[in-house]
mmCIF file of C-alpha atoms in Angstrom:
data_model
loop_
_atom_site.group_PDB
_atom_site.id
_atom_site.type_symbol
_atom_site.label_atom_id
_atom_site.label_comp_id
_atom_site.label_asym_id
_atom_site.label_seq_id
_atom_site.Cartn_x
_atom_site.Cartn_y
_atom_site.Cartn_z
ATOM 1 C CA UNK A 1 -62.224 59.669 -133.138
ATOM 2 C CA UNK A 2 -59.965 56.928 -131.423
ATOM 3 C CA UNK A 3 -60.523 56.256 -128.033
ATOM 4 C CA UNK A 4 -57.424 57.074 -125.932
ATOM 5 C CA UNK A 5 -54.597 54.234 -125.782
ATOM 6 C CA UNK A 6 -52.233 54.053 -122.522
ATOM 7 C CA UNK A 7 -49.281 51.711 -121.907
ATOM 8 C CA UNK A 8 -47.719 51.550 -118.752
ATOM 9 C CA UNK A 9 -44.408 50.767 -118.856
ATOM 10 C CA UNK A 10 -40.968 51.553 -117.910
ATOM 11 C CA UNK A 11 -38.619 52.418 -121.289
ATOM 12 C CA UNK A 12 -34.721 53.178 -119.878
ATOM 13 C CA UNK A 13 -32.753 54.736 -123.278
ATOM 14 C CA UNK A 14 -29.699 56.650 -124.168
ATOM 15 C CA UNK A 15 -29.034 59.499 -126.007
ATOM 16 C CA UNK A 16 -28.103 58.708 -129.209
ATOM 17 C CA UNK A 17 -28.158 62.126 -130.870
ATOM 18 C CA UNK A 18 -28.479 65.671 -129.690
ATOM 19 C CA UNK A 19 -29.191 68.791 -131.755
ATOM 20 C CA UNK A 20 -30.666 71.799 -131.948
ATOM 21 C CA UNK A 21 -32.875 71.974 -134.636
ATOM 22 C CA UNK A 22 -34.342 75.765 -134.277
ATOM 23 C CA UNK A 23 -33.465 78.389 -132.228
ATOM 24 C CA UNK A 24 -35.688 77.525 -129.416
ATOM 25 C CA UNK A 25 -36.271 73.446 -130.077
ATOM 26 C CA UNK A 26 -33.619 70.665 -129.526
ATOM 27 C CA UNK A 27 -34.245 67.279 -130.800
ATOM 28 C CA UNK A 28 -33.131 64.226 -128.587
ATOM 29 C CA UNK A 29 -32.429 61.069 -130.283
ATOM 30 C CA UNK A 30 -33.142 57.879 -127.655
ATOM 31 C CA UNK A 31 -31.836 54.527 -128.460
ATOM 32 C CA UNK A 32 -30.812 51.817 -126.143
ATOM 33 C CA UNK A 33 -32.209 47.975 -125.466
ATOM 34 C CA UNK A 34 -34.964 49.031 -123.444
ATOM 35 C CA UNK A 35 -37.302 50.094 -126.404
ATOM 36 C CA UNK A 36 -36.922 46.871 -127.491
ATOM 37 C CA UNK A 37 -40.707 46.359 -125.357
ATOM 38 C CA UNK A 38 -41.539 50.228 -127.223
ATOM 39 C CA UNK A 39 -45.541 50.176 -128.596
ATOM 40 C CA UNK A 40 -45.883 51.602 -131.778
ATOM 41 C CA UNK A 41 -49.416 53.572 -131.131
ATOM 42 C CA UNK A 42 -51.403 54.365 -133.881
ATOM 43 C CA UNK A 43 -52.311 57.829 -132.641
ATOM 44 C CA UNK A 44 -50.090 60.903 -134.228
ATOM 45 C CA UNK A 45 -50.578 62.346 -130.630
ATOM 46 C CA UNK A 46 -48.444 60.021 -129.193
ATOM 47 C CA UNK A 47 -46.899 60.702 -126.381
ATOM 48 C CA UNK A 48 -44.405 59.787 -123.628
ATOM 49 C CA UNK A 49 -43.768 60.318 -120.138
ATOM 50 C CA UNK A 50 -40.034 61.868 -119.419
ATOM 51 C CA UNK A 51 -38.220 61.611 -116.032
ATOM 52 C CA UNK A 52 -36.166 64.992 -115.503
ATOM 53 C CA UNK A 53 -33.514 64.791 -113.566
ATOM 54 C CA UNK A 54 -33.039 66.244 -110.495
ATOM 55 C CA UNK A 55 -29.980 67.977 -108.882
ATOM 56 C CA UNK A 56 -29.172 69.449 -105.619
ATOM 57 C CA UNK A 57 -32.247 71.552 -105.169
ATOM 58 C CA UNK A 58 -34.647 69.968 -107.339
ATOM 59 C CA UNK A 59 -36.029 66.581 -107.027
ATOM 60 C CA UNK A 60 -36.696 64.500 -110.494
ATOM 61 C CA UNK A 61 -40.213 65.303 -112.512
ATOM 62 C CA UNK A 62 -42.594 63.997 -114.592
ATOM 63 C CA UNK A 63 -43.509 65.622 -118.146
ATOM 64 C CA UNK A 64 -45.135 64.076 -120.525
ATOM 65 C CA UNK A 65 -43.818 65.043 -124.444
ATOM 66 C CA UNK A 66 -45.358 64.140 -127.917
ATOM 67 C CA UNK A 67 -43.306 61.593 -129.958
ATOM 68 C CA UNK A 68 -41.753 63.410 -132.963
ATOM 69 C CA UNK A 69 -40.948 59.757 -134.598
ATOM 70 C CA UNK A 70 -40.653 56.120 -134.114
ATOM 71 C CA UNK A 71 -38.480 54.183 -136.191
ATOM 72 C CA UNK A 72 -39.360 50.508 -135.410
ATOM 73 C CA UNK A 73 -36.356 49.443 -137.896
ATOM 74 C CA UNK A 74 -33.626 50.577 -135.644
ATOM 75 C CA UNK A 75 -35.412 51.457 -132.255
ATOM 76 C CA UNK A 76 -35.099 55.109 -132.243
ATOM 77 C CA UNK A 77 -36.969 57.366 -130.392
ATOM 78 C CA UNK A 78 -37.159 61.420 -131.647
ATOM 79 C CA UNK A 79 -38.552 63.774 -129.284
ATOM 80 C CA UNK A 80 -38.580 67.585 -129.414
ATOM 81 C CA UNK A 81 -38.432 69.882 -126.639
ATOM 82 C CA UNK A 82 -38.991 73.845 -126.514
ATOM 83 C CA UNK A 83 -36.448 76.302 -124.849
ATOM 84 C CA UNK A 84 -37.231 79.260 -123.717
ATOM 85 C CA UNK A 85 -33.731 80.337 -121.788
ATOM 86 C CA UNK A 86 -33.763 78.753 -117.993
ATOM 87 C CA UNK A 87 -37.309 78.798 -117.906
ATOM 88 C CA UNK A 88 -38.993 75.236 -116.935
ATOM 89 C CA UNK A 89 -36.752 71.792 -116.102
ATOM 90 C CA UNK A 90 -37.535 70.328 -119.109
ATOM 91 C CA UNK A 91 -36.414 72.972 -121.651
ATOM 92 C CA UNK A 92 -33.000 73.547 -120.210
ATOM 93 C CA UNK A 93 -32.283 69.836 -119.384
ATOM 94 C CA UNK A 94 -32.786 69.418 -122.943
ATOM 95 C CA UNK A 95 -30.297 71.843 -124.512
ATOM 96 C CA UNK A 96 -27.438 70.602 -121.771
ATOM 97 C CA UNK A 97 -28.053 66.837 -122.260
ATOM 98 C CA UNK A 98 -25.576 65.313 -124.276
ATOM 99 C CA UNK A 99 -25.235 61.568 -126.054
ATOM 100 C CA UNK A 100 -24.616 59.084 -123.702
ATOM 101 C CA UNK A 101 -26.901 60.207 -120.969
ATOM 102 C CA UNK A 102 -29.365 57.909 -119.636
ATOM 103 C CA UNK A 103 -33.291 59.210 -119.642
ATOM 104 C CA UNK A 104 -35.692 57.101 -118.350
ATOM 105 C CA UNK A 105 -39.653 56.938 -119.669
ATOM 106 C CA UNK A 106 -42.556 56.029 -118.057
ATOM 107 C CA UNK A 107 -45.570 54.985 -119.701
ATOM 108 C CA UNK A 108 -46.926 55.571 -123.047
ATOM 109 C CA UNK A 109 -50.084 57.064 -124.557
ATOM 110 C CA UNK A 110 -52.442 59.230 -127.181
ATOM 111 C CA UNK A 111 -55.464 59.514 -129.303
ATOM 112 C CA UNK A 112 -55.682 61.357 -132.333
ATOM 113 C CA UNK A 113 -55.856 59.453 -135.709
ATOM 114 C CA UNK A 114 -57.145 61.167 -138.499
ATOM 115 C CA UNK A 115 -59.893 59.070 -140.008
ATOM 116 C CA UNK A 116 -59.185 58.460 -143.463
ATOM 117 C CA UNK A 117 -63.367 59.134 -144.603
ATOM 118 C CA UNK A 118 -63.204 62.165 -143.369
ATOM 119 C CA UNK A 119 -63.913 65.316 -145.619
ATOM 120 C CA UNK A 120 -60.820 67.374 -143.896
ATOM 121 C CA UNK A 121 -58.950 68.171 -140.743
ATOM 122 C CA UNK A 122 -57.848 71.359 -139.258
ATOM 123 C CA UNK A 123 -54.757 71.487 -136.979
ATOM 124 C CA UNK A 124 -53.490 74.495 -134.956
ATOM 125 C CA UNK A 125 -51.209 74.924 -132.104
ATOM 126 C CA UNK A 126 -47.952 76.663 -130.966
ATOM 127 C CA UNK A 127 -44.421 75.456 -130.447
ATOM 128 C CA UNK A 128 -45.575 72.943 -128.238
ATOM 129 C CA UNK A 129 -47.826 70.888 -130.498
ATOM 130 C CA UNK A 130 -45.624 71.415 -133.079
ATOM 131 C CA UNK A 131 -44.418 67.550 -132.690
ATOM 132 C CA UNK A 132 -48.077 66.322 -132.614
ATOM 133 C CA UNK A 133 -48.954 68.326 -135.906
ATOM 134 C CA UNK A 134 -45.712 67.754 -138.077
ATOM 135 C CA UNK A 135 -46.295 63.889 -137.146
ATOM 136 C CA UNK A 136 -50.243 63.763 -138.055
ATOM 137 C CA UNK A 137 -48.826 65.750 -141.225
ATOM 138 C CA UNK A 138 -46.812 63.064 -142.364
ATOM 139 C CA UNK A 139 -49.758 60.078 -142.218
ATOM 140 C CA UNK A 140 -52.126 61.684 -143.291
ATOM 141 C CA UNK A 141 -54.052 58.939 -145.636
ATOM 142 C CA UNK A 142 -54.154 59.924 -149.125
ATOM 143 C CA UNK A 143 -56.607 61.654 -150.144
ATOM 144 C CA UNK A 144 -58.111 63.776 -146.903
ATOM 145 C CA UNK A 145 -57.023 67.528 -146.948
ATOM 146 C CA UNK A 146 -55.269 69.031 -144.192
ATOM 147 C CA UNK A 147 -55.423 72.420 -142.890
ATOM 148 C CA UNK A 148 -52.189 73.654 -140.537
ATOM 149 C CA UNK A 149 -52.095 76.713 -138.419
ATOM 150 C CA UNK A 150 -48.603 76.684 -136.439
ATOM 151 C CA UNK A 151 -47.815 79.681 -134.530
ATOM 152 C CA UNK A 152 -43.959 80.339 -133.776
ATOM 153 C CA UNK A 153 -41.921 83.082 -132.863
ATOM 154 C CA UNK A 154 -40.699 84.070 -136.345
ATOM 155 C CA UNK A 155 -39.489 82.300 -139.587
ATOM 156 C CA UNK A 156 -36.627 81.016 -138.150
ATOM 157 C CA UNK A 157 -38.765 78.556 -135.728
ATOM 158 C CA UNK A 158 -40.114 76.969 -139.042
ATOM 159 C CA UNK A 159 -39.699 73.293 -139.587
ATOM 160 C CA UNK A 160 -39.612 71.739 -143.061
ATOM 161 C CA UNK A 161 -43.204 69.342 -143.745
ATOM 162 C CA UNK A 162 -43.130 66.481 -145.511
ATOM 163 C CA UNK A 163 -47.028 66.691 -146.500
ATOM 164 C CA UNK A 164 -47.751 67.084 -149.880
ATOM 165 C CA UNK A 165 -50.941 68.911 -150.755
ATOM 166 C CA UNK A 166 -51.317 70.047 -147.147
ATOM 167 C CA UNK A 167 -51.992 73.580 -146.692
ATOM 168 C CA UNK A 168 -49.410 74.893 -143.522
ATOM 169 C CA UNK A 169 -49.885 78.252 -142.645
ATOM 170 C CA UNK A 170 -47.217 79.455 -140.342
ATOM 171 C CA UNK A 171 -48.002 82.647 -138.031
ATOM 172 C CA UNK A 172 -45.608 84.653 -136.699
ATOM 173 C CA UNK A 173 -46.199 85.777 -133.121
ATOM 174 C CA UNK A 174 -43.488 88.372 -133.284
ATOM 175 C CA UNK A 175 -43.868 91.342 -130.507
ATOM 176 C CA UNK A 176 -47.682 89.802 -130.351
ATOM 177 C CA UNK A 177 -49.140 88.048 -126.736
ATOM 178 C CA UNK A 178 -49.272 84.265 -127.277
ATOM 179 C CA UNK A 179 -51.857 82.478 -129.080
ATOM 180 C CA UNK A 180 -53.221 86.282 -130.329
ATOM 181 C CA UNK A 181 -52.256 85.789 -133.612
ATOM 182 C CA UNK A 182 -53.125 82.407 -134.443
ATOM 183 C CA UNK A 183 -57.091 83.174 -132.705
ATOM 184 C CA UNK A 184 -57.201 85.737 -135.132
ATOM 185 C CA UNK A 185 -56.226 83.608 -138.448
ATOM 186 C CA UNK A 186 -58.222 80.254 -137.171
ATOM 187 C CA UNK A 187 -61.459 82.819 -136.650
ATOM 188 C CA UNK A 188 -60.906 84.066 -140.211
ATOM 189 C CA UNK A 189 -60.300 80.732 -141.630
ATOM 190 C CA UNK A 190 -64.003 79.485 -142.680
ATOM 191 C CA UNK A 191 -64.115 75.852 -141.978
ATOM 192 C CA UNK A 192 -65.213 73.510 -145.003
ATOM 193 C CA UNK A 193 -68.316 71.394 -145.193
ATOM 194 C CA UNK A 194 -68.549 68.092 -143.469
ATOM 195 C CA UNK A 195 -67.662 66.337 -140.705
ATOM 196 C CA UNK A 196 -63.971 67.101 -140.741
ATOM 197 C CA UNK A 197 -61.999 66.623 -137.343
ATOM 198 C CA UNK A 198 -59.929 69.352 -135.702
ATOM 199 C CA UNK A 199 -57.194 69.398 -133.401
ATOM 200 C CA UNK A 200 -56.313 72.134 -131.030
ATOM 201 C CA UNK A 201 -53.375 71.691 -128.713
ATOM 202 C CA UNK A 202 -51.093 74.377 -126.894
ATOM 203 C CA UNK A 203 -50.893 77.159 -124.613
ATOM 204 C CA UNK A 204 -54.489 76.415 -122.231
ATOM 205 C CA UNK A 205 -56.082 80.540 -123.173
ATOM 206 C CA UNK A 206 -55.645 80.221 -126.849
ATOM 207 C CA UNK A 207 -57.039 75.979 -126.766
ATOM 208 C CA UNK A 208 -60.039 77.329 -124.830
ATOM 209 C CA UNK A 209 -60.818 80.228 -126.973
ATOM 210 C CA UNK A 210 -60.617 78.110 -130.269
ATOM 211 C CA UNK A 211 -62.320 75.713 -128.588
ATOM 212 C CA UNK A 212 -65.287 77.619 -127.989
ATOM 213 C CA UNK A 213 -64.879 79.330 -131.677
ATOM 214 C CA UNK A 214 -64.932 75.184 -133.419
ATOM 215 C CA UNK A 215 -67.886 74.532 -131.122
ATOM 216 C CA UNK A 216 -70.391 77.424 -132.361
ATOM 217 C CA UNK A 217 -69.181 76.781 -135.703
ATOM 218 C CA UNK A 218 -70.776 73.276 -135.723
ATOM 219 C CA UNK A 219 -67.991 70.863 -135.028
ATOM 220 C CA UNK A 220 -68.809 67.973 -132.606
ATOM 221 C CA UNK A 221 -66.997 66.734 -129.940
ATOM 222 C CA UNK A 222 -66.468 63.477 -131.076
ATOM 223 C CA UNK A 223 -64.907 65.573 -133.905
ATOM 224 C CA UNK A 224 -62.657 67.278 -131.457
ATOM 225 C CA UNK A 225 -59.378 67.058 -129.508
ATOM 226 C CA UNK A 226 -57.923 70.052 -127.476
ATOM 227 C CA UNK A 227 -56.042 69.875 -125.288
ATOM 228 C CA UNK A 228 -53.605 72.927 -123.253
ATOM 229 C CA UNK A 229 -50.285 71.959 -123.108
ATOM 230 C CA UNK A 230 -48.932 74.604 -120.860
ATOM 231 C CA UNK A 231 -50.605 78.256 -119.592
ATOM 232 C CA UNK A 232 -48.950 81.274 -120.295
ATOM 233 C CA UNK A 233 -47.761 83.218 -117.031
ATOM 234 C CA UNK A 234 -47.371 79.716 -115.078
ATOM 235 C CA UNK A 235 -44.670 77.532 -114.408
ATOM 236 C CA UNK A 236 -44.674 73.627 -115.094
ATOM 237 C CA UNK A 237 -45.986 72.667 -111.471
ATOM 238 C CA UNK A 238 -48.422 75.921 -111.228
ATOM 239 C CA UNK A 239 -50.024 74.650 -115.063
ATOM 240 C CA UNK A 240 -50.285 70.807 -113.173
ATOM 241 C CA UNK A 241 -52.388 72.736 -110.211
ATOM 242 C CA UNK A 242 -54.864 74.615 -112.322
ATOM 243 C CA UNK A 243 -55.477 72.373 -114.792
ATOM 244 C CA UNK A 244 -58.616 71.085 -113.120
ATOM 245 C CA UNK A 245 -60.051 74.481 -112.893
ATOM 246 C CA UNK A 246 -59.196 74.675 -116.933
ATOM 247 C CA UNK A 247 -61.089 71.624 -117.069
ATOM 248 C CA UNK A 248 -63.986 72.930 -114.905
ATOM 249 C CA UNK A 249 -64.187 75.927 -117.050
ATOM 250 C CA UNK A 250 -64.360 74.127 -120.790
ATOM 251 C CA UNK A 251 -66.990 71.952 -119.054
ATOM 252 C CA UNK A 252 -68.728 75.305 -118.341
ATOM 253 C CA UNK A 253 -68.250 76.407 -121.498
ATOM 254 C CA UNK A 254 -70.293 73.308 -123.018
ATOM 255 C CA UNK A 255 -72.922 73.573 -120.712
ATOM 256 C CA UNK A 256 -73.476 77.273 -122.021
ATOM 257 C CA UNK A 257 -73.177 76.664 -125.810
ATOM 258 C CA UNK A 258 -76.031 73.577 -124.606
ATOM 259 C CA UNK A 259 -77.948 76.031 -123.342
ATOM 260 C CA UNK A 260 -78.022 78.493 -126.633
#
């Protein structure tokens, strides 16, 4: 795997282009002279670090977001967000923001790149690693077959893939608790032979849980990324607070599966 890459820098853009692209995901278009300094990372995890406004009775945050696409050509910058209603800052900034507005980035980083000897790669996540899959989707080098479990609300939240021979499975959470669904098909799903790489990125329960699952089944950590996103029941700064104890407990986790 590629060791992680991290630019620190300050990117201030416009909105170029606003739309909502699924029921619960609006695409923001950034543009503006100050990409002109923009790194174009290897890793199809690449992310960014958004400044959210703030208003009268919030003060401006931090959240980082996977780049959707970089087009070095004309300096554009695509980034998806999820909505869920007036839940979060980030979510509902993004559906009211319109082209024109300023947003300012800070700081630039990933470290997933799908190794192009390797026998496969498996990919599964919800909404929010939907970016981060669709974009290691489309570069995937030629010959290395993919694997894609993306769990969404229902068919609508589907996103066309530009991946040909790639095999996307799309589950539907429906009435289901999150993450439920796609646990269930990634523990069905036998993986192949070989040391394939696997990503696992989302809601913190369901990353742990596979994470454990890809671990007895034989895949190594240098074969791994996972990484939880956001935790179900828990606001933006609650997730920011635990996240060390997440950490704490997958490190547990590996010192148990050491000790079978």
């Amino acid at each position: 795997m590629a060791q992680p890459a991290r630019v620190r820098a300050e990117y201030r853009t416009t909105v170029l282009r606003a739309d909502r692209i699924t029921p619960a995901m609006v695409r923001l278009v950034l543009g503006g002279r100050g990409l002109d300094a923009f790194v174009d990372l290897p890793c199809t995890d690449h992310y960014v670090k958004v400044v959210i406004p703030g208003d009268d009775e919030h003060p401006p945050v931090l959240r980082t977001y996977t780049v959707r696409a970089w087009d070095p050509e004309v300096r554009e910058l695509t980034i998806d967000f999820v909505v869920h209603g007036d839940a979060g800052r980030a979510g509902p900034w993004s559906a009211r923001v319109r082209p024109g507005a300023e947003v300012l980035l800070q700081g630039q980083g990933g470290g997933f790149v799908v190794e192009p000897e390797r026998p496969w790669v498996l990919l599964a996540g919800d909404e929010s690693a939907l970016p981060a899959i669709l974009a290691t989707l489309e570069r995937l080098p030629a010959g290395v077959p993919a694997t894609a479990f993306i769990e969404v609300a229902d068919a609508a939240e589907e996103q066309p893939v530009v991946a040909p021979g790639a095999d996307v499975r799309w589950v539907h959470r429906g009435s289901s608790p999150y993450g439920a669904c796609l646990v269930r098909d990634v523990r069905a799903f036998a993986l192949p032979d070989g040391a394939g790489q696997v990503f696992l990125h989302g809601e913190a329960g369901m990353v742990r849980e596979l994470r454990r699952h890809v671990r007895r089944a034989g895949v190594a950590l240098a074969d791994l990324s996972a990484s939880g996103y956001w935790r179900l029941g828990k606001d933006d700064e609650a997730w920011r607070e635990e996240k060390a104890e997440w950490k704490a407990a997958v490190s547990r986790d590996e010192e148990s599966l050491q000790g079978t």
